[in-house]
CSV table of C-alpha atoms and ligand atoms in Angstrom, one decimal:
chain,number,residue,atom,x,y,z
D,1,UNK,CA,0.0,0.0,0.0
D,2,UNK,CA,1.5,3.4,-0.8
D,3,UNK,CA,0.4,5.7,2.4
D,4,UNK,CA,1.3,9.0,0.3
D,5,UNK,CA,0.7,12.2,2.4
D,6,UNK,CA,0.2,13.8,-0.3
D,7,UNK,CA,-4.1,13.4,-2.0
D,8,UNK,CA,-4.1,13.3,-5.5
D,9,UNK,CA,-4.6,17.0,-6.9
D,10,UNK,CA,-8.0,16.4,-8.2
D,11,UNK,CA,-8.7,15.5,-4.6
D,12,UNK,CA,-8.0,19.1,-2.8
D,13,UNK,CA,-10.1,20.9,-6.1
D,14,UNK,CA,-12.8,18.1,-5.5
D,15,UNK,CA,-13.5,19.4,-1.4
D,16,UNK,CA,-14.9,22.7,-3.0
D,17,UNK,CA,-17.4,20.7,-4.0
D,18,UNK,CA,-18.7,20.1,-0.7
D,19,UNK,CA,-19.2,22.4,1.5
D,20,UNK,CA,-20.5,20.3,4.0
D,21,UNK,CA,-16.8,20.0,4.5
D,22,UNK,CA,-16.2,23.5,5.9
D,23,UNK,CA,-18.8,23.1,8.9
D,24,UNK,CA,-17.8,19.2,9.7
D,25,UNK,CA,-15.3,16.5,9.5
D,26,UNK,CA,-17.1,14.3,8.0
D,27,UNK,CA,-16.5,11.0,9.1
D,28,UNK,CA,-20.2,9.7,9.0
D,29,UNK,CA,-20.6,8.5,4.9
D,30,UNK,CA,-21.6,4.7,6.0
D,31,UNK,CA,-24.9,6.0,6.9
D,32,UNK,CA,-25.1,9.0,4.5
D,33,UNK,CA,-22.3,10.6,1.9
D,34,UNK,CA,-22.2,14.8,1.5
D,35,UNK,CA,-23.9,15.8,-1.4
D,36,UNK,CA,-22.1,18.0,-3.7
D,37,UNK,CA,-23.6,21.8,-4.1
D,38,UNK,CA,-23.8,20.9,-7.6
D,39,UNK,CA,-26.8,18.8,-7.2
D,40,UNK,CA,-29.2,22.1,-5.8
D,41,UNK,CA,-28.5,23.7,-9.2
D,42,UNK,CA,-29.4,20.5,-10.9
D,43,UNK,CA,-33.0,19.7,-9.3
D,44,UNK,CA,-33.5,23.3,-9.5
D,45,UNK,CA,-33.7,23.1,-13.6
D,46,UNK,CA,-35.4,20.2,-13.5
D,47,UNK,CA,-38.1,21.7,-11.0
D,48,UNK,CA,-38.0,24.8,-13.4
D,49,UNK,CA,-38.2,22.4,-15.9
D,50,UNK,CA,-41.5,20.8,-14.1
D,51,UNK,CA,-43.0,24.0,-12.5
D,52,UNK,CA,-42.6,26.1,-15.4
D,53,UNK,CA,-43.4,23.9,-18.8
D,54,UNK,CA,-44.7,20.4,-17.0
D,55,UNK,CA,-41.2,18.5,-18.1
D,56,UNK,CA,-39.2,17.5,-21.0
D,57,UNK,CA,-37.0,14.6,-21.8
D,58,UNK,CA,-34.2,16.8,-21.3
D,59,UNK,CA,-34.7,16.4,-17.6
D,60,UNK,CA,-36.5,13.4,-16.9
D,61,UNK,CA,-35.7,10.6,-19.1
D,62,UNK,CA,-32.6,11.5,-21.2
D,63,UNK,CA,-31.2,12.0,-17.7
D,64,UNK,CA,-32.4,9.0,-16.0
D,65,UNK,CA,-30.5,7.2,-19.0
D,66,UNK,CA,-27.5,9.1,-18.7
D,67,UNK,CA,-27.3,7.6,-14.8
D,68,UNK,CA,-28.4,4.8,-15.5
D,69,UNK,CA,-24.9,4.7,-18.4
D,70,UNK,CA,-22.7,6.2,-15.9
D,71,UNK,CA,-23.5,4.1,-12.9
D,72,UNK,CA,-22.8,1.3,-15.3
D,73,UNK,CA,-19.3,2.4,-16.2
D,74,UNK,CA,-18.5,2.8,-12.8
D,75,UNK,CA,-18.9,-0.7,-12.7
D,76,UNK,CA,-17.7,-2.2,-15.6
D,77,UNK,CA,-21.4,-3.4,-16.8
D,78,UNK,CA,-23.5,-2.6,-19.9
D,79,UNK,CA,-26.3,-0.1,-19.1
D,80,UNK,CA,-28.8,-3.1,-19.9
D,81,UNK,CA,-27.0,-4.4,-17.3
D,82,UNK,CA,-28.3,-1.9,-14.9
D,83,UNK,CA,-32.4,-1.7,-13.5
D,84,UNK,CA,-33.0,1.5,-11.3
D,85,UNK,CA,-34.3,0.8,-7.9
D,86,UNK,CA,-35.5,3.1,-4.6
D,87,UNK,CA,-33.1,1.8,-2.6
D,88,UNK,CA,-30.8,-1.7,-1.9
D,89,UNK,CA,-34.0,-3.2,0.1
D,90,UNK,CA,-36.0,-3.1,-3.3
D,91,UNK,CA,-32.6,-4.1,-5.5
D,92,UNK,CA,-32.8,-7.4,-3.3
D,93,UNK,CA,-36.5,-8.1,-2.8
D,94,UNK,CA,-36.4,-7.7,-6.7
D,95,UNK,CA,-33.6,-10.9,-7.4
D,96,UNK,CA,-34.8,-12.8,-4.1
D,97,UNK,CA,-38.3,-12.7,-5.5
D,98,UNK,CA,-37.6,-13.2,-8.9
D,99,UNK,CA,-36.4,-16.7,-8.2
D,100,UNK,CA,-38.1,-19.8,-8.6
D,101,UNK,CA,-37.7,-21.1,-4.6
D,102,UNK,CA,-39.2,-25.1,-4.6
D,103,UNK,CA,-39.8,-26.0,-0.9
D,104,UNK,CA,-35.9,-27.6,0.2
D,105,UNK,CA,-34.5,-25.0,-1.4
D,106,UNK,CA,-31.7,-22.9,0.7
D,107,UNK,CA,-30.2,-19.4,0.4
D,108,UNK,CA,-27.1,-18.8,2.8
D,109,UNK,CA,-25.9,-15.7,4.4
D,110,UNK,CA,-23.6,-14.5,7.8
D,111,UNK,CA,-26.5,-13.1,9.3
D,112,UNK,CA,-24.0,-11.5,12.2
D,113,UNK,CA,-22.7,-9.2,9.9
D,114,UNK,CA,-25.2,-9.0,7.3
D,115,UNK,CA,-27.6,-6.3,7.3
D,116,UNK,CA,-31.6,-6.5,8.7
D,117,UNK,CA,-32.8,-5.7,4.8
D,118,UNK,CA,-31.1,-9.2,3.4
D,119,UNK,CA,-32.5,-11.1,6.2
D,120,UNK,CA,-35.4,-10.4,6.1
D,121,UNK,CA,-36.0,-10.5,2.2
D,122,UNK,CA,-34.7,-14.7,3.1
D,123,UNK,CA,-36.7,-14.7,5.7
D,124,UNK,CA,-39.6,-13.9,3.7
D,125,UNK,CA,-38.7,-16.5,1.7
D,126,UNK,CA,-38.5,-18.8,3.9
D,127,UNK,CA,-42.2,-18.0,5.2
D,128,UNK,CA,-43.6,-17.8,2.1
D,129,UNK,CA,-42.1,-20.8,0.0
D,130,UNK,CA,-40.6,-23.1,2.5
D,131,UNK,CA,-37.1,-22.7,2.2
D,132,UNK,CA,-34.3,-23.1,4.5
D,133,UNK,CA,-32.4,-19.9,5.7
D,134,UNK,CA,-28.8,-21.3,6.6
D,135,UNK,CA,-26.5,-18.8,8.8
D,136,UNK,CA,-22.8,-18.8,9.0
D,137,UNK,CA,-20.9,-17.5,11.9
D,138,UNK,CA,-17.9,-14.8,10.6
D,139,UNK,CA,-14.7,-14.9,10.5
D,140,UNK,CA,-12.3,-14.7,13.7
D,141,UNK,CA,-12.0,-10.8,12.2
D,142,UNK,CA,-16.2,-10.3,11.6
D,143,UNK,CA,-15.2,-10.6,8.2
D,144,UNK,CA,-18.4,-12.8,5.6
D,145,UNK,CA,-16.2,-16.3,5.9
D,146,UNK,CA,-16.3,-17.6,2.4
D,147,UNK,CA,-14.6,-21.3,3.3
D,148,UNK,CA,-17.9,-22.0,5.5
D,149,UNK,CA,-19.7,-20.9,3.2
D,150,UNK,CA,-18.2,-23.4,1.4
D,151,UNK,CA,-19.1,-25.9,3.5
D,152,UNK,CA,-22.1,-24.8,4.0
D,153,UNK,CA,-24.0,-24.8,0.6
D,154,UNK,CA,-24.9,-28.1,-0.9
D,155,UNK,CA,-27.2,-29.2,-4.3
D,156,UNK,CA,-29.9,-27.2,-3.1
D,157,UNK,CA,-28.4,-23.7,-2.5
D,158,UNK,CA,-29.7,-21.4,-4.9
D,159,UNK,CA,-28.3,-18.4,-3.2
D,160,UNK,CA,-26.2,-16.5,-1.3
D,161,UNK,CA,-26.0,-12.8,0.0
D,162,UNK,CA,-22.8,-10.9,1.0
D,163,UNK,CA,-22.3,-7.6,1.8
D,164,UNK,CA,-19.2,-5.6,-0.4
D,165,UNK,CA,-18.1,-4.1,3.1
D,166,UNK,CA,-20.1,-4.7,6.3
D,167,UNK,CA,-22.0,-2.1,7.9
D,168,UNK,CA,-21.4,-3.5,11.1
D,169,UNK,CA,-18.0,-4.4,11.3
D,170,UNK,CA,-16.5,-2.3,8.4
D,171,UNK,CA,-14.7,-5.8,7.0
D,172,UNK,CA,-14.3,-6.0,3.1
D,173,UNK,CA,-15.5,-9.3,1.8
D,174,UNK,CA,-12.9,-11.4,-0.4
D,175,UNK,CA,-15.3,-11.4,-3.3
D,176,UNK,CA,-13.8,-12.4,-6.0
D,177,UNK,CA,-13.0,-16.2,-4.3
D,178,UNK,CA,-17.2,-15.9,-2.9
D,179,UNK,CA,-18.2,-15.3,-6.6
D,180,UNK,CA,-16.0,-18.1,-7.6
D,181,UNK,CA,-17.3,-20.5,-5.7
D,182,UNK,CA,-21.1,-19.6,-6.3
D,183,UNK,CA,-20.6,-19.2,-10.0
D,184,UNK,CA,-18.8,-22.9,-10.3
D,185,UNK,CA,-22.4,-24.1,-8.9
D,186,UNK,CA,-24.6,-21.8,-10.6
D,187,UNK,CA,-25.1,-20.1,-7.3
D,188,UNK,CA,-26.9,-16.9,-7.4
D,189,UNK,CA,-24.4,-14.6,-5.5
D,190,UNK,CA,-26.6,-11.3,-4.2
D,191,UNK,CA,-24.0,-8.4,-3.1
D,192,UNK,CA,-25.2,-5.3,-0.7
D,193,UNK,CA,-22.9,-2.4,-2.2
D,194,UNK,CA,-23.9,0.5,0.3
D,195,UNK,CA,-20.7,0.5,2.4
D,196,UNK,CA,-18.4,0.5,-0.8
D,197,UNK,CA,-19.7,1.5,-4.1
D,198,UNK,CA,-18.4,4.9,-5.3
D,199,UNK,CA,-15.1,4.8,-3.1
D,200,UNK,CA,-13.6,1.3,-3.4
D,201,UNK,CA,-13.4,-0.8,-6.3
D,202,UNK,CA,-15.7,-3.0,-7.6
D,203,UNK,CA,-15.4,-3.9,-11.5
D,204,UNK,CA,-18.3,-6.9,-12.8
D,205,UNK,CA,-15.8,-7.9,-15.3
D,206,UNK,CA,-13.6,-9.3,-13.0
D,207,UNK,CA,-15.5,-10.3,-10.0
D,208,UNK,CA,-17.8,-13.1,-10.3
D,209,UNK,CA,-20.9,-11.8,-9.2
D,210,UNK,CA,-25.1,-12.0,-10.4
D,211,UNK,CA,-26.5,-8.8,-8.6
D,212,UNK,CA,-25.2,-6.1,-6.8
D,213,UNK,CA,-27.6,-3.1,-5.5
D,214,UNK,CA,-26.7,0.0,-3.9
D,215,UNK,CA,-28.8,2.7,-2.7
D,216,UNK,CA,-27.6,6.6,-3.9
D,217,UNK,CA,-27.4,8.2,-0.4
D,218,UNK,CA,-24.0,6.9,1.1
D,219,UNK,CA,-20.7,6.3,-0.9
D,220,UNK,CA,-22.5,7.7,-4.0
D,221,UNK,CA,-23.1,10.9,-2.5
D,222,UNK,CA,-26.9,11.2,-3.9
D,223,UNK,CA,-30.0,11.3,-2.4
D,224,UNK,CA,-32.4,9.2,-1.2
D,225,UNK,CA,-34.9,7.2,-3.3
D,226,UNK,CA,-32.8,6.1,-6.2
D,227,UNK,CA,-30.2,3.4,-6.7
D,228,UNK,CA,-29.3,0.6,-9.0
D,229,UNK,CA,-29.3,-3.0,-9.4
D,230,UNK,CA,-27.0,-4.7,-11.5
D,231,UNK,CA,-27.3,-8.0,-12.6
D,232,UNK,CA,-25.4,-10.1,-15.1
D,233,UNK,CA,-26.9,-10.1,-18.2
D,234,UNK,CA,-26.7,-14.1,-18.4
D,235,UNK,CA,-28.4,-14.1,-15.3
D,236,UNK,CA,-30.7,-11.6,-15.9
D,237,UNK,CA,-32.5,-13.4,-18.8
D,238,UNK,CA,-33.0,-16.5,-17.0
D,239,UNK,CA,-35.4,-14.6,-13.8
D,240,UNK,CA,-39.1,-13.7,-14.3
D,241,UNK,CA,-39.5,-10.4,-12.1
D,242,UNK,CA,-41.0,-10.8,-8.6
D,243,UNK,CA,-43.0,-7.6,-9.5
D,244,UNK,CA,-43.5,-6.3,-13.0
D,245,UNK,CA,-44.5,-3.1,-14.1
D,246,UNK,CA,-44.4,-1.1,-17.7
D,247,UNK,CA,-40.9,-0.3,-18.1
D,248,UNK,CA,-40.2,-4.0,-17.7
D,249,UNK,CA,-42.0,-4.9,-20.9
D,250,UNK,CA,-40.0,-4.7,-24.4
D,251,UNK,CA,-42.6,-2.6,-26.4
D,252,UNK,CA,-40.2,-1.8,-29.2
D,253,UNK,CA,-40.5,1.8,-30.2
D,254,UNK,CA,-44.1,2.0,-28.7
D,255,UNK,CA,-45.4,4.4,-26.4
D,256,UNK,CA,-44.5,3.1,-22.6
D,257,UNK,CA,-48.6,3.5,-22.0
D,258,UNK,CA,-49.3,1.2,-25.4
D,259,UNK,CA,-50.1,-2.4,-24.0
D,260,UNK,CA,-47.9,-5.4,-25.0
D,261,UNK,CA,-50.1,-8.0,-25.4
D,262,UNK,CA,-51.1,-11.5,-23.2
D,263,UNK,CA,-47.8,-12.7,-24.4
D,264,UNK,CA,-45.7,-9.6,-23.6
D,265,UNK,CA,-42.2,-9.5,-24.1
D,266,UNK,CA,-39.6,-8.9,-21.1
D,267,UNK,CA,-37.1,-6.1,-21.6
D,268,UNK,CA,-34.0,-7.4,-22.4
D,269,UNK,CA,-31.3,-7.7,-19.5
D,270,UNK,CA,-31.7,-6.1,-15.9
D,271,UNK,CA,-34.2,-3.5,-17.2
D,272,UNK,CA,-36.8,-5.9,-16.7
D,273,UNK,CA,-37.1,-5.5,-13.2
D,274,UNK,CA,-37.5,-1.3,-14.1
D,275,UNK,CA,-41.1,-0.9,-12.6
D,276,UNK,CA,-42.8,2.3,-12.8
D,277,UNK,CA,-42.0,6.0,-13.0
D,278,UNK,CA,-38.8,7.1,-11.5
D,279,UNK,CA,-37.7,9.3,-9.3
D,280,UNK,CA,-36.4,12.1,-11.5
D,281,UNK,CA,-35.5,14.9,-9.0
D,282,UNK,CA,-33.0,12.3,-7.4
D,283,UNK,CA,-31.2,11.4,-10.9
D,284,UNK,CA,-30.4,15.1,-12.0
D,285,UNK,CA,-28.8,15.4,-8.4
D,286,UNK,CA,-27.1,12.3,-9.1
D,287,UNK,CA,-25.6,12.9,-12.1
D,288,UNK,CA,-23.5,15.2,-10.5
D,289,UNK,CA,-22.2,13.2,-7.7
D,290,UNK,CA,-21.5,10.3,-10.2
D,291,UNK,CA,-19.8,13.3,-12.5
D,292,UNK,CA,-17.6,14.0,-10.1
D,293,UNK,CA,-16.8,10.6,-8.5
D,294,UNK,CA,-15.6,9.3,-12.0
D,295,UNK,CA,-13.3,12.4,-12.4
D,296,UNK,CA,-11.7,11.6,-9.6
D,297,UNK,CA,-11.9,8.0,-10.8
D,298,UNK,CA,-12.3,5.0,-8.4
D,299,UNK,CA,-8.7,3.7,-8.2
D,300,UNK,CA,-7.2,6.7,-7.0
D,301,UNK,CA,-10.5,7.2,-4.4
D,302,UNK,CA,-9.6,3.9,-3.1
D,303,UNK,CA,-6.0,4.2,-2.7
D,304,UNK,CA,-6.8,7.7,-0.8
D,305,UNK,CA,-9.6,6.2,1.7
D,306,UNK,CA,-7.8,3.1,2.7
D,307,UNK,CA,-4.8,5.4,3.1
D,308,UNK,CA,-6.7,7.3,5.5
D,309,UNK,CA,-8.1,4.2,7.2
D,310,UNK,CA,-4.9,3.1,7.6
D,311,UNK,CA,-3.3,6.2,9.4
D,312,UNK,CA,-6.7,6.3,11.6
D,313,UNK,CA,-6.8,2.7,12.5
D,314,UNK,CA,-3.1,2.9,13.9
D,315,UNK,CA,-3.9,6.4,15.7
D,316,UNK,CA,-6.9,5.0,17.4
D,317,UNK,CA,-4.3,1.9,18.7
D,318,UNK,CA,-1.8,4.3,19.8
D,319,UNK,CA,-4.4,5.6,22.1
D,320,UNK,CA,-5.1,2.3,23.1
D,321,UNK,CA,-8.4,2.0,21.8
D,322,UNK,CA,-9.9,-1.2,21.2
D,323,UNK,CA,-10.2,-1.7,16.9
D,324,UNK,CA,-12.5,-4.5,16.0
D,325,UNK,CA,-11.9,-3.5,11.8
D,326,UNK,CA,-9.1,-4.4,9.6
D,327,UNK,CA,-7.3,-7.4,11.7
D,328,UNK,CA,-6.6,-9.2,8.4
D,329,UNK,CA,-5.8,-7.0,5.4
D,330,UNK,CA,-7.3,-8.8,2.7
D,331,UNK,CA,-10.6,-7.5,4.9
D,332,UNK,CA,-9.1,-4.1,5.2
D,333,UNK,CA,-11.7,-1.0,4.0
D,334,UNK,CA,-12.4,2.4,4.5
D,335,UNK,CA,-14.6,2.1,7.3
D,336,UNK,CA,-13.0,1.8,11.1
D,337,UNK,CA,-14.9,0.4,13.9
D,338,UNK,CA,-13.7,1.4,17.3
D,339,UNK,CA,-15.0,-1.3,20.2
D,340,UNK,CA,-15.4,-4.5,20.6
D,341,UNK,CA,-17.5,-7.8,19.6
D,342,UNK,CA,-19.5,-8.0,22.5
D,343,UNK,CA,-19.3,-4.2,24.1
D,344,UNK,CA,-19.3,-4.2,27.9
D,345,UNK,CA,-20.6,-1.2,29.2
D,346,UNK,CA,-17.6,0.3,30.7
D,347,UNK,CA,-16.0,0.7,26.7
D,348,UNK,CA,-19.3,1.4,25.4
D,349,UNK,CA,-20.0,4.6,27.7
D,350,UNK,CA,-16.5,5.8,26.8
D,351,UNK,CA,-17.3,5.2,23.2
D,352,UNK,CA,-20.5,7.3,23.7
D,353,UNK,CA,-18.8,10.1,25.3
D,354,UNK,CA,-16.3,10.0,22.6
D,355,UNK,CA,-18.8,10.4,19.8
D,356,UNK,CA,-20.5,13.4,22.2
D,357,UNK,CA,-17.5,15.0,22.5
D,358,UNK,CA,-16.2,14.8,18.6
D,359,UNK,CA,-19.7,16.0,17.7
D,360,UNK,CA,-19.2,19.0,19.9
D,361,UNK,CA,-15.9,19.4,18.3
D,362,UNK,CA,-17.9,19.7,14.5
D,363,UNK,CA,-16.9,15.8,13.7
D,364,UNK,CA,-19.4,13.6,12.5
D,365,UNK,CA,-19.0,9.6,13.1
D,366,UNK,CA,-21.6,7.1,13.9
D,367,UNK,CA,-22.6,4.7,17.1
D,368,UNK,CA,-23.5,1.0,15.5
D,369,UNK,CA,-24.4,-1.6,17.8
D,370,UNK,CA,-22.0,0.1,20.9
D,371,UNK,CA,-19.1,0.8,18.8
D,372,UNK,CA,-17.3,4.0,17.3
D,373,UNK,CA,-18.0,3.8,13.5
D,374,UNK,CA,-15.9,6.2,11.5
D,375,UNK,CA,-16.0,5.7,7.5
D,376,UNK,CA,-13.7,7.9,5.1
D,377,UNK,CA,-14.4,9.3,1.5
D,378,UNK,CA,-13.0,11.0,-1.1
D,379,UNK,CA,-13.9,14.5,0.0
D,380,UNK,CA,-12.0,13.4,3.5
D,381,UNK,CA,-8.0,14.7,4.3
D,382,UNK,CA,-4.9,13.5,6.2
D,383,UNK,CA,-5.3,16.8,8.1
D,384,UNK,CA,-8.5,15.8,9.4
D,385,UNK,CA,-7.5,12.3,10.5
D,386,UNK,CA,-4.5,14.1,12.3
D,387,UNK,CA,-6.9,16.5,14.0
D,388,UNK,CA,-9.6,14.3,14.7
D,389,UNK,CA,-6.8,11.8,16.5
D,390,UNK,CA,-5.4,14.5,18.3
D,391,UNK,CA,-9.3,15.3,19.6
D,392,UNK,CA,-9.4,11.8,21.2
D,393,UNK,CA,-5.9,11.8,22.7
D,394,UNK,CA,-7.4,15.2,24.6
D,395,UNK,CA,-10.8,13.5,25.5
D,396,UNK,CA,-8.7,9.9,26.6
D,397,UNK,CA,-6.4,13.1,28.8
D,398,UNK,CA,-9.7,14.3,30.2
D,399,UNK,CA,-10.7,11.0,31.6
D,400,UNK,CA,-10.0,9.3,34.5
D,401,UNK,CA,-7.5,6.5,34.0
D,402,UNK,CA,-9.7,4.0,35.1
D,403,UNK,CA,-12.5,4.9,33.2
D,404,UNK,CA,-10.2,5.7,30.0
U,1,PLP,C1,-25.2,-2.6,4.3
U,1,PLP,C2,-26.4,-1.8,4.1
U,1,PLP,N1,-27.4,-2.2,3.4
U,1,PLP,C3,-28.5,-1.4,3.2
U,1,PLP,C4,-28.6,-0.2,3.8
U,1,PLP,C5,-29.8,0.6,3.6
U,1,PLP,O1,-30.8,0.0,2.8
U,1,PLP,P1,-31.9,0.9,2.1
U,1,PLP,O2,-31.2,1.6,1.0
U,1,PLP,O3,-32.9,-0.1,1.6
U,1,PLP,O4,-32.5,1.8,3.1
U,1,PLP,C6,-27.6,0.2,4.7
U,1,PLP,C7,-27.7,1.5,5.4
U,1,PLP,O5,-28.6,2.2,5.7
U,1,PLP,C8,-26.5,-0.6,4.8
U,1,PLP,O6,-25.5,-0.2,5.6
């Protein structure tokens, strides 16, 4: 890893960008990214657009196209590779539903690491068609533990979830052998990309996954109610969508309100899981985050964040803090969790305090199940991890030793 001091120049232009980062250090993008100032501008025309001559394709779809294209480079997919979603629950309620689950089926997952949204779309499943919802513990690190998973599956696996990064425990997941193994068994692998996509690398081309979704608001720096689902275009073609809607339907060069018939025709790709009209306000703003993420580019984001996750994480165990993240650095990300597995009171009060006190000091982090969760971004500096580390050697100063 090369820990430069020094950002890429196209890094220090990029903060002007976001102002949010002259009232905060903002540490707090694994539950919601800074937007970029650009974005007012953006739904302002398209508002104008609305208020003032009802809409045009200039702003609605043409732009919802353009997103839909640029979110797909990001990726390395096609943009027919791409369906736009609300947000990652409805990117994987649409591939969990969309399969065809026989009673003795099984879908596997690491539910202590795994987020509430995956579970329960499984667990749905599971009370609705019979299946069998297997959970494996993580790794020794909290990481998603891709040998049990190994030993887990079996004949009748038909899919399994993984987070790119967990929420919870900020561990990357060693993709790339997970989608091996699921793709040698024509396992449907289902990836959460909210605590990575936008700021570490994920390219389809290479890693062997079906479906990834990921919601705008965090490491895309968007807002709410938009997001993507990608899924392989292979894959894709072989699901009938849990829910179908107009957009989902291949009329040709017909009219979206034309109707295609008893024997309809499925829109080629992930588009068929498009339902009905989108969220257009949220696309214009988007376009500019996703503008500005890809000028940067996502190599040089990643180097930057894990280089700043790096300098944090050894900070926070100079001041002898527990660090439950990056133990094993093929699970190393952007996103630190101070605390421990199971939080005894005594660390989890401090870590409270801690968080009060770096919120009075104008930093933002988050508290996650009793733990200190700090995630960095592009729009983040070496300065600030410097300041922010010399903030919690003064509040560790200002405690009694027993307590700190
Ligand atoms: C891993 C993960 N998945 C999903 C979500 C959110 O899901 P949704 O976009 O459906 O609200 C979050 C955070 O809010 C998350 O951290």
């Amino acid at each position: 890893m090369n820990d430069t001091l020094a950002p890429p120049p196209q890094l220090a232009a990029l903060r002007h960008e976001f102002p949010g980062t002259d009232n905060w250090i903002y540490f707090e993008t694994s539950a919601r990214g800074l937007m970029p100032a650009g974005a007012r501008a953006a739904v302002a025309r398209y508002l104008d657009d609305r208020i003032l001559e009802g809409g045009a394709p200039a702003t609605m779809l043409e732009v919802l196209e353009r997103v839909r294209a640029k979110f797909a480079h990001l990726i390395g997919a096609e943009p027919d590779e791409i369906a736009i979603v609300k947000n990652v629950s409805e990117g994987l309620n649409a591939i969990v539903t969309s399969l065809p689950w026989q009673r003795g089926d099984n879908a596997v997952l690491c539910t202590d690491i795994e987020h509430p949204n995956s579970i329960y779309a499984l667990f749905n499943m599971r009370d609705r068609h019979g299946i069998e919802v297997r959970t494996v513990p993580a790794t020794a690190d909290f990481a998603t533990p891709v040998d049990s998973i190994a030993q887990t599956i079996d004949s009748h696996t038909r899919m399994v979830i993984a987070s790119t990064v967990t929420y919870t425990t900020g561990a990357r997941t060693d993709l790339d052998a997970l989608g091996r193994l699921c793709r040698e068994r024509d396992i449907v692998l289902l990836v959460d990309g909210a605590q990575s996509v936008g700021a570490l690398e994920l390219d389809v081309r290479k890693t062997p996954l079906d479906a990834m979704t990921v919601g705008a608001s965090k490491y895309l720096c968007g807002p709410y109610g938009i997001g993507f689902l990608y899924v392989r275009r292979e894959r894709a073609e072989r699901l009938q969508p849990g829910n179908l809607a107009r957009y989902g339907i291949d009329l040709g060069d017909a009219h979206e309100g034309e109707k295609g018939g008893d024997h309809y025709r499925l829109m080629p790709g992930a588009r068929r899981f498009d339902l009905g009209s989108y969220n257009y306000a949220g696309a214009n703003a988007l376009e500019v985050s996703l503008d500005l993420i890809a000028q940067v580019g996502v190599p040089a984001i990643e180097q930057h964040v894990l280089t700043l996750a790096r300098a944090f994480t050894a900070g926070l165990h100079t001041h002898g803090l527990p660090v439950m993240s990056g133990q094993v650095d093929k699970h190393f990300s952007q996103v630190v969790l101070a605390g421990k597995s199971s939080p005894d009171t005594a660390t989890e009060a401090l870590l409270q305090a801690l968080h009060a006190y770096l919120f009075d000091h104008r930093v933002k982090a988050s508290i996650r199940h009793g733990r200190l969760r700090f995630a960095f971004h592009f729009y983040n500096t070496r300065d600030e991890v410097e300041h922010v580390l010399g903030l919690i050697g003064a509040f560790l100063r200002s405690r009694p030793p027993a307590v700190a």
